[in-house]
Amino acid sequence: MEKTKIILDENEMPKKWYNILPDLPTPLEPPLNPRTKEPLKPEELEPIFAKELLRQELSSKRYINIPKEVLEVYKLWRPSPLYRAHMLEKTLKTPAKIYYKYEGVSPSGSHKSNTSIAQAYYNMKEGTERITSETGAGQWGSALALACNSFEIECKVYMVRSSFYQKPYRKSLMNIWGAKVVPSPSSETEFGRQILKKEPDTPGTLGIAISEAVEDAISHENTKYALGSVLNHVVLHQTVIGSESKKQLEQEERYPDIVIGCCGGGSNLGGIGLEYVRDKLKGKQEPRIIAVEPSSCPTLTKGEYRYDYGDTAEITPMLKMYTLGHTHVPPSIHAGGLRYHGDSPIISKLHAEGLIEAKAYGQKEVFEAAVRFARTEGIVPAPESSHAIRCAIEEALKCKAEGEEKVLLFNLSGHGHFDMSAYDKYFQNEIA
Ligand SMILES: *Cc1c(COP(=O)(O)O)cnc(C)c1O
């Protein structure tokens, strides 16, 4: 009988992260100093990031060892299961074999803990006593709160205002792990006060919250800033997802024809996909890799590939990436984690080089897919992850139409247990 869960033993957990930088077809364009527009020297970022994370950001080493203290914490939920979606396949009547890697088993409920644990660890090693960050939907804030708690670091989270009120229990979760949470824009930073004065009713954006968190880190002693997506070191830490999935699929004697991930800043897509991109670059395999985004924040599908700021206040370095413009205010959709104006430079480069594809879907069709998934596979997916589900279903139906037995792999980046009000709205027909 075919398996439903493919489980690895704890000692089969990857001991290294895969760094794609040395394998890229052309090198990444360097980050620029936001004032001078000159390439940034890594030292310029030392006031905000731990040194080891900056080394990883530019590293040319293909594999980077995962510290044993990080592996110890990873073991709380890793290796994560790979599921074969038998029930979903059956209702779709598709000959495709659908697999999904489930990252919702982490204590914070998403893949974000893979990097938060690593970031908090290196900060602790370097003597950081306090970390600031932003959170949109709350998954990154929760993951960082958990990680700071693991390594006894204070944690302060600027939470995008619309989510702060839409998802109060995400805040409670962060409080349980000891973090302080304020709605952004807040009156606690110069930039926050400026925005509040101009637009007292703004729903907030990730760009604004990033500006506040960075300002806070710069203006406080022994405080560093942490980012939950976009940067190379963040994508690096997520590659455990893809490495595990490869071992798991090998046990099934399968290799994916299509690898799918939702894409906000690009970290879970990079996490599941980069090992497969590597095979493609080596000419070993020809998998298609698909990034899925919301049609209301279509960074890869409609954005421009150019240098832009990471935040609204223009204090972060400029990155070469697909962007909708750093002052863009995307509508408050329920997949808050996909509401960022930019994208990872690595993912952007791969997209520009034609190595990965991108697709966008509307909210309603994404929720349809989410409910279909919950009613077959049982798991209630995060609205973000449901973008990947939507795409997987579409590809599975194409296989049915064409009678093809393709192997599909998607990343189920998180559960949707804190997204019940979004599901309620969907059932009340309030989602357009
Ligand atoms: C944050 C988040 C995303 C989007 O971020 P990426 O960096 O693109 O992965 C997707 N899914 C979940 C569950 C998230 O928490």
Coordinates of C-alpha atoms and ligand atoms in Angstrom, one line a residue:
M1 CA 0.0 0.0 0.0
E2 CA 1.3 3.5 -0.8
K3 CA 2.2 5.6 2.2
T4 CA 0.4 8.7 3.3
K5 CA 3.2 10.2 5.5
I6 CA 6.8 9.9 4.7
I7 CA 8.7 10.5 7.9
L8 CA 12.4 10.8 8.4
D9 CA 14.2 9.9 11.6
E10 CA 15.7 12.7 13.7
N11 CA 19.2 11.6 12.8
E12 CA 18.3 12.0 9.1
M13 CA 17.8 15.8 9.6
P14 CA 20.0 17.8 7.2
K15 CA 23.1 19.1 9.0
K16 CA 23.8 21.8 6.4
W17 CA 21.9 24.6 4.7
Y18 CA 22.3 24.9 0.9
N19 CA 23.6 28.3 -0.2
I20 CA 22.7 28.9 -3.9
L21 CA 24.9 32.0 -4.3
P22 CA 27.9 30.2 -5.8
D23 CA 25.6 28.3 -8.2
L24 CA 23.7 31.3 -9.6
P25 CA 24.1 31.7 -13.4
T26 CA 25.2 35.3 -12.8
P27 CA 26.1 36.9 -9.5
L28 CA 23.6 38.9 -7.5
E29 CA 23.8 42.7 -7.8
P30 CA 25.1 44.1 -4.5
P31 CA 22.9 45.9 -2.0
L32 CA 23.3 49.7 -2.2
N33 CA 23.6 52.2 0.5
P34 CA 20.3 54.0 0.5
R35 CA 21.8 57.5 0.7
T36 CA 24.9 57.3 -1.5
K37 CA 23.6 54.6 -3.8
E38 CA 27.1 53.0 -3.7
P39 CA 27.5 49.3 -3.0
L40 CA 27.2 48.6 0.6
K41 CA 30.1 47.4 2.7
P42 CA 29.0 44.6 5.1
E43 CA 30.4 46.6 8.1
E44 CA 27.7 49.3 7.4
L45 CA 25.1 46.8 8.4
E46 CA 26.7 45.6 11.6
P47 CA 24.8 48.0 13.8
I48 CA 21.6 46.2 12.8
F49 CA 22.5 42.6 12.0
A50 CA 24.6 39.9 13.7
K51 CA 28.0 39.5 12.1
E52 CA 27.6 35.8 11.3
L53 CA 24.3 36.5 9.5
L54 CA 26.0 39.2 7.4
R55 CA 28.8 36.6 6.5
Q56 CA 26.1 34.2 5.4
E57 CA 24.4 36.9 3.4
L58 CA 27.4 37.1 1.1
S59 CA 28.9 33.6 1.5
S60 CA 30.4 31.7 -1.4
K61 CA 30.4 28.4 0.4
R62 CA 27.9 26.0 -1.1
Y63 CA 26.9 24.3 2.1
I64 CA 26.9 25.9 5.6
N65 CA 26.9 23.8 8.8
I66 CA 23.9 24.1 11.0
P67 CA 25.1 24.7 14.6
K68 CA 24.3 21.9 16.9
E69 CA 22.4 24.2 19.3
V70 CA 20.1 25.1 16.4
L71 CA 19.6 21.4 15.4
E72 CA 18.6 20.8 19.0
V73 CA 15.7 23.3 18.8
Y74 CA 14.9 22.2 15.2
K75 CA 14.3 18.7 16.7
L76 CA 11.2 20.0 18.5
W77 CA 9.4 19.6 15.1
R78 CA 11.9 18.6 12.4
P79 CA 12.2 16.6 10.2
S80 CA 8.7 17.7 9.2
P81 CA 6.4 15.2 7.5
L82 CA 6.0 14.8 3.7
Y83 CA 2.4 13.9 2.9
R84 CA 1.0 12.2 -0.1
A85 CA -2.4 13.9 -0.7
H86 CA -4.3 10.6 -1.5
M87 CA -7.7 12.0 -0.6
L88 CA -7.3 15.2 -2.6
E89 CA -6.1 13.2 -5.6
K90 CA -9.1 10.9 -5.4
T91 CA -11.7 13.8 -5.4
L92 CA -9.8 15.5 -8.3
K93 CA -9.7 12.1 -10.1
T94 CA -6.3 13.0 -11.2
P95 CA -3.5 10.6 -12.2
A96 CA -1.0 13.1 -10.8
K97 CA 0.8 12.2 -7.5
I98 CA 0.5 15.2 -5.2
Y99 CA 2.9 15.5 -2.3
Y100 CA 3.1 18.3 0.3
K101 CA 5.7 19.2 2.8
Y102 CA 4.0 20.3 6.0
E103 CA 5.7 23.1 7.9
G104 CA 2.7 23.9 10.1
V105 CA 4.0 21.4 12.6
S106 CA 6.5 23.9 14.1
P107 CA 5.4 25.4 17.5
S108 CA 4.7 28.8 15.8
G109 CA 2.7 27.1 13.0
S110 CA 4.8 28.0 10.0
H111 CA 8.2 27.6 8.3
K112 CA 9.4 30.9 9.8
S113 CA 10.9 29.1 12.8
N114 CA 13.5 27.6 10.6
T115 CA 15.2 31.0 10.3
S116 CA 14.1 32.6 13.6
I117 CA 15.9 29.9 15.6
A118 CA 19.1 30.4 13.6
Q119 CA 18.9 34.2 13.8
A120 CA 18.3 34.3 17.5
Y121 CA 21.1 31.8 18.1
Y122 CA 23.8 33.8 16.3
N123 CA 22.6 37.0 18.0
M124 CA 22.8 35.3 21.4
K125 CA 26.4 34.1 20.5
E126 CA 27.4 37.7 19.7
G127 CA 25.9 39.2 22.9
T128 CA 22.7 40.7 21.6
E129 CA 20.2 41.3 24.4
R130 CA 17.2 42.6 22.5
I131 CA 15.8 42.0 19.0
T132 CA 13.3 44.1 17.1
S133 CA 11.3 43.1 14.1
E134 CA 8.0 43.7 12.2
T135 CA 5.3 41.2 11.5
G136 CA 2.4 41.3 9.0
A137 CA 0.1 38.4 9.5
G138 CA 1.9 37.5 12.8
Q139 CA 3.6 34.3 11.8
W140 CA 7.1 35.9 11.7
G141 CA 6.5 37.7 15.0
S142 CA 5.4 34.4 16.7
A143 CA 8.4 32.5 15.2
L144 CA 10.8 35.2 16.4
A145 CA 9.2 35.4 19.9
L146 CA 9.6 31.6 20.3
A147 CA 13.2 31.8 19.1
C148 CA 14.1 34.7 21.4
N149 CA 12.6 32.9 24.2
S150 CA 14.7 29.8 23.4
F151 CA 17.9 31.8 23.7
E152 CA 16.9 34.3 26.4
I153 CA 16.8 37.5 24.3
E154 CA 14.2 40.3 24.7
C155 CA 11.9 40.6 21.7
K156 CA 9.9 43.6 20.4
V157 CA 7.5 43.3 17.5
Y158 CA 5.9 46.0 15.4
M159 CA 2.8 44.4 14.1
V160 CA 1.0 45.9 11.0
R161 CA -2.0 47.6 12.4
S162 CA -4.7 45.9 10.3
S163 CA -3.4 42.4 11.4
F164 CA -3.0 43.6 15.1
Y165 CA -6.8 44.0 15.2
Q166 CA -7.8 41.3 12.8
K167 CA -5.7 38.6 14.5
P168 CA -5.6 39.3 18.2
Y169 CA -4.6 35.8 19.2
R170 CA -1.4 36.0 17.2
K171 CA -0.4 38.8 19.6
S172 CA -1.4 36.6 22.5
L173 CA 0.9 33.9 21.2
M174 CA 3.8 36.3 21.0
N175 CA 3.0 37.4 24.6
I176 CA 3.1 33.8 25.8
W177 CA 6.6 33.5 24.5
G178 CA 7.5 36.7 26.2
A179 CA 7.6 39.3 23.3
K180 CA 6.3 42.8 23.5
V181 CA 3.9 43.7 20.6
V182 CA 2.7 47.1 19.4
P183 CA 0.5 48.0 16.5
S184 CA 2.4 49.8 13.7
P185 CA 2.5 52.7 12.9
S186 CA 3.1 53.3 16.7
S187 CA 3.9 56.3 18.7
E188 CA 7.2 54.7 19.9
T189 CA 9.3 55.7 16.9
E190 CA 10.0 59.0 15.2
F191 CA 8.8 57.5 11.9
G192 CA 5.7 56.0 13.4
R193 CA 4.7 59.3 14.9
Q194 CA 5.3 61.0 11.6
I195 CA 3.0 58.6 9.7
L196 CA 0.3 58.8 12.5
K197 CA 0.2 62.5 12.1
K198 CA -0.2 62.4 8.4
E199 CA -2.5 59.4 8.1
P200 CA -4.1 58.6 11.5
D201 CA -6.3 55.9 9.9
T202 CA -3.7 54.0 7.9
P203 CA -4.0 50.2 8.1
G204 CA -0.2 50.1 8.2
T205 CA 2.1 48.2 5.9
L206 CA 5.1 45.9 6.3
G207 CA 7.3 48.7 4.8
I208 CA 6.3 51.0 7.6
A209 CA 6.7 48.4 10.3
I210 CA 10.2 47.6 9.0
S211 CA 11.2 51.2 9.2
E212 CA 10.0 51.4 12.8
A213 CA 11.8 48.2 13.9
V214 CA 15.0 49.3 12.2
E215 CA 14.8 52.7 13.8
D216 CA 14.3 51.1 17.2
A217 CA 17.3 48.8 16.7
I218 CA 19.6 51.6 15.7
S219 CA 18.5 53.8 18.6
H220 CA 18.8 51.2 21.4
E221 CA 21.9 49.7 23.0
N222 CA 22.7 46.0 22.4
T223 CA 19.7 45.7 20.1
K224 CA 19.7 44.1 16.7
Y225 CA 17.0 43.8 14.0
A226 CA 15.8 40.5 12.4
L227 CA 14.0 40.0 9.1
G228 CA 11.7 37.1 8.4
S229 CA 12.1 36.8 4.7
V230 CA 13.7 38.3 1.5
L231 CA 17.4 38.3 2.6
N232 CA 19.8 35.6 1.4
H233 CA 20.5 34.3 4.9
V234 CA 16.8 33.9 5.6
V235 CA 16.3 31.9 2.4
L236 CA 19.4 29.9 3.2
H237 CA 18.0 28.7 6.6
Q238 CA 14.8 27.6 4.9
T239 CA 16.6 25.1 2.6
V240 CA 16.2 22.4 5.2
I241 CA 12.7 22.1 3.8
G242 CA 13.8 21.2 0.3
S243 CA 16.7 19.0 1.5
E244 CA 14.3 16.9 3.7
S245 CA 11.7 16.7 0.9
K246 CA 14.3 15.3 -1.5
K247 CA 15.3 12.5 0.9
Q248 CA 11.6 11.8 1.5
L249 CA 10.8 11.6 -2.2
E250 CA 13.8 9.4 -2.7
Q251 CA 12.3 6.9 -0.3
E252 CA 9.3 6.9 -2.5
E253 CA 11.5 6.5 -5.6
R254 CA 10.1 9.7 -7.0
Y255 CA 11.3 13.1 -8.2
P256 CA 9.0 16.1 -8.6
D257 CA 8.1 17.3 -12.1
I258 CA 6.7 20.5 -10.6
V259 CA 7.6 22.2 -7.3
I260 CA 5.2 24.9 -6.0
G261 CA 5.5 27.4 -3.2
C262 CA 3.5 30.6 -2.3
C263 CA 5.6 33.7 -2.5
G264 CA 5.6 36.7 -0.3
G265 CA 9.2 37.6 0.2
G266 CA 10.3 34.3 -1.3
S267 CA 11.7 32.3 1.7
N268 CA 9.4 29.3 1.8
L269 CA 9.5 29.0 -2.0
G270 CA 13.3 29.2 -1.9
G271 CA 13.2 26.7 1.0
I272 CA 11.4 24.0 -0.9
G273 CA 12.7 24.9 -4.3
L274 CA 16.4 25.8 -4.3
E275 CA 17.8 22.3 -4.1
Y276 CA 15.7 21.5 -7.2
V277 CA 16.8 24.6 -9.0
R278 CA 20.4 23.3 -8.3
D279 CA 19.6 20.1 -10.1
K280 CA 18.2 22.1 -13.0
L281 CA 21.3 24.3 -13.2
K282 CA 23.5 21.1 -13.2
G283 CA 21.4 19.8 -16.1
K284 CA 20.5 16.7 -14.0
Q285 CA 16.7 17.3 -14.0
E286 CA 14.1 19.5 -15.5
P287 CA 11.6 20.3 -12.7
R288 CA 9.3 23.3 -13.2
I289 CA 9.4 25.6 -10.1
I290 CA 6.4 27.8 -9.6
A291 CA 6.0 30.9 -7.3
V292 CA 2.4 31.7 -6.4
E293 CA 1.3 35.2 -5.3
P294 CA -1.9 37.1 -4.7
S295 CA -3.2 39.0 -7.7
S296 CA -3.6 42.0 -5.4
C297 CA 0.1 42.1 -4.6
P298 CA 1.6 40.7 -7.9
T299 CA 5.3 41.4 -7.3
L300 CA 6.8 38.8 -9.7
T301 CA 4.0 38.7 -12.2
K302 CA 3.5 42.5 -12.6
G303 CA 6.4 44.2 -10.8
E304 CA 9.6 45.7 -12.2
Y305 CA 13.0 44.2 -11.8
R306 CA 15.1 47.0 -10.4
Y307 CA 16.8 48.5 -7.3
D308 CA 14.3 49.5 -4.6
Y309 CA 14.2 50.2 -0.9
G310 CA 13.0 47.5 1.5
D311 CA 11.0 49.8 3.6
T312 CA 8.8 52.9 3.4
A313 CA 11.1 55.4 5.2
E314 CA 14.1 54.6 2.8
I315 CA 16.5 53.6 5.6
T316 CA 17.1 50.0 4.6
P317 CA 19.6 49.1 1.8
M318 CA 18.4 49.1 -1.8
L319 CA 18.1 45.6 -3.3
K320 CA 17.8 44.6 -6.9
M321 CA 14.5 42.8 -6.9
Y322 CA 11.0 42.6 -8.4
T323 CA 9.1 45.4 -6.8
L324 CA 5.8 47.2 -6.9
G325 CA 7.5 50.3 -5.5
H326 CA 8.4 50.8 -1.8
T327 CA 5.5 53.3 -1.2
H328 CA 2.9 50.8 -2.7
V329 CA 0.1 50.1 -0.2
P330 CA -1.4 46.7 -1.1
P331 CA -5.0 46.1 -0.1
S332 CA -5.6 44.4 3.3
I333 CA -6.0 40.8 2.0
H334 CA -6.3 37.9 4.4
A335 CA -3.0 36.4 3.2
G336 CA -1.1 39.1 5.1
G337 CA 2.2 37.2 4.8
L338 CA 2.1 37.8 1.0
R339 CA 1.6 41.5 1.3
Y340 CA 5.1 42.8 0.6
H341 CA 6.1 45.2 -2.2
G342 CA 9.4 43.5 -3.0
D343 CA 10.8 40.0 -3.2
S344 CA 14.0 38.1 -2.4
P345 CA 16.9 39.1 -4.7
I346 CA 17.7 35.3 -5.1
I347 CA 14.1 34.5 -6.2
S348 CA 14.0 37.6 -8.4
K349 CA 17.2 36.7 -10.2
L350 CA 16.0 33.1 -10.8
H351 CA 12.7 34.5 -12.2
A352 CA 14.5 37.0 -14.4
E353 CA 16.7 34.2 -15.7
G354 CA 13.7 32.1 -16.5
L355 CA 14.5 29.4 -14.0
I356 CA 11.3 29.8 -12.0
E357 CA 7.8 30.7 -13.2
A358 CA 5.3 32.9 -11.4
K359 CA 1.5 32.9 -11.2
A360 CA -1.1 35.0 -9.4
Y361 CA -4.6 34.1 -8.0
G362 CA -7.4 36.1 -6.5
Q363 CA -8.5 35.6 -2.9
K364 CA -11.7 33.8 -3.6
E365 CA -10.3 31.1 -5.8
V366 CA -7.5 30.6 -3.1
F367 CA -10.1 30.1 -0.3
E368 CA -12.0 27.7 -2.5
A369 CA -8.8 25.6 -2.8
A370 CA -8.1 26.0 1.0
V371 CA -11.6 24.6 1.9
R372 CA -11.3 21.8 -0.6
F373 CA -8.0 20.9 0.9
A374 CA -9.3 21.0 4.5
R375 CA -12.3 18.8 3.4
T376 CA -10.0 16.1 1.9
E377 CA -6.7 16.2 3.7
G378 CA -8.1 17.5 7.0
I379 CA -5.4 20.2 7.6
V380 CA -6.7 23.8 7.7
P381 CA -4.1 25.7 5.7
A382 CA -2.9 29.3 6.2
P383 CA -4.3 31.6 3.5
E384 CA -0.8 32.2 2.3
S385 CA -0.1 28.5 1.8
S386 CA -3.4 28.1 0.1
H387 CA -2.0 30.0 -2.9
A388 CA 0.3 27.0 -3.5
I389 CA -2.6 24.6 -3.0
R390 CA -4.6 26.4 -5.6
C391 CA -1.8 26.1 -8.1
A392 CA -1.2 22.4 -7.3
I393 CA -4.9 21.7 -7.9
E394 CA -4.8 23.5 -11.2
E395 CA -1.7 21.5 -12.3
A396 CA -3.3 18.2 -11.1
L397 CA -6.4 19.0 -13.2
K398 CA -4.2 19.6 -16.2
C399 CA -2.6 16.2 -15.7
K400 CA -6.1 14.7 -15.7
A401 CA -7.1 16.5 -18.9
E402 CA -3.9 15.3 -20.6
G403 CA -3.7 11.9 -18.9
E404 CA -0.3 12.6 -17.4
E405 CA 1.0 11.0 -14.2
K406 CA 3.2 13.9 -13.0
V407 CA 4.7 14.1 -9.5
L408 CA 3.7 17.4 -7.9
L409 CA 5.3 18.8 -4.7
F410 CA 4.1 21.8 -2.9
N411 CA 5.1 23.5 0.4
L412 CA 2.3 23.8 2.9
S413 CA 4.1 26.6 4.7
G414 CA 1.7 26.9 7.7
H415 CA -1.6 26.1 9.3
G416 CA -4.5 28.5 9.4
H417 CA -5.6 28.1 13.0
F418 CA -5.4 31.8 13.6
D419 CA -7.2 32.7 10.4
M420 CA -10.7 31.6 11.4
S421 CA -12.1 35.1 10.9
A422 CA -10.9 35.0 7.3
Y423 CA -12.6 31.6 6.8
D424 CA -15.8 33.0 8.4
K425 CA -15.7 35.9 5.9
Y426 CA -15.3 33.4 3.0
F427 CA -18.3 31.4 4.2
Q428 CA -20.3 34.7 4.5
N429 CA -19.5 35.4 0.9
E430 CA -17.6 38.6 1.9
I431 CA -14.4 37.7 0.0
A432 CA -14.2 39.1 -3.5
Ligands
LIG1 C1 5.4 34.6 6.0 C2 4.7 33.5 5.4 C3 4.6 33.3 4.0 C4 5.3 34.3 3.0 O1 6.7 34.5 3.2 P1 7.8 33.8 2.3 O2 9.0 34.5 2.7 O3 7.4 34.2 0.9 O4 7.7 32.4 2.5 C5 4.0 32.2 3.5 N1 3.3 31.3 4.2 C6 3.3 31.4 5.6 C7 2.6 30.4 6.4 C8 4.0 32.5 6.2 O5 4.0 32.6 7.5

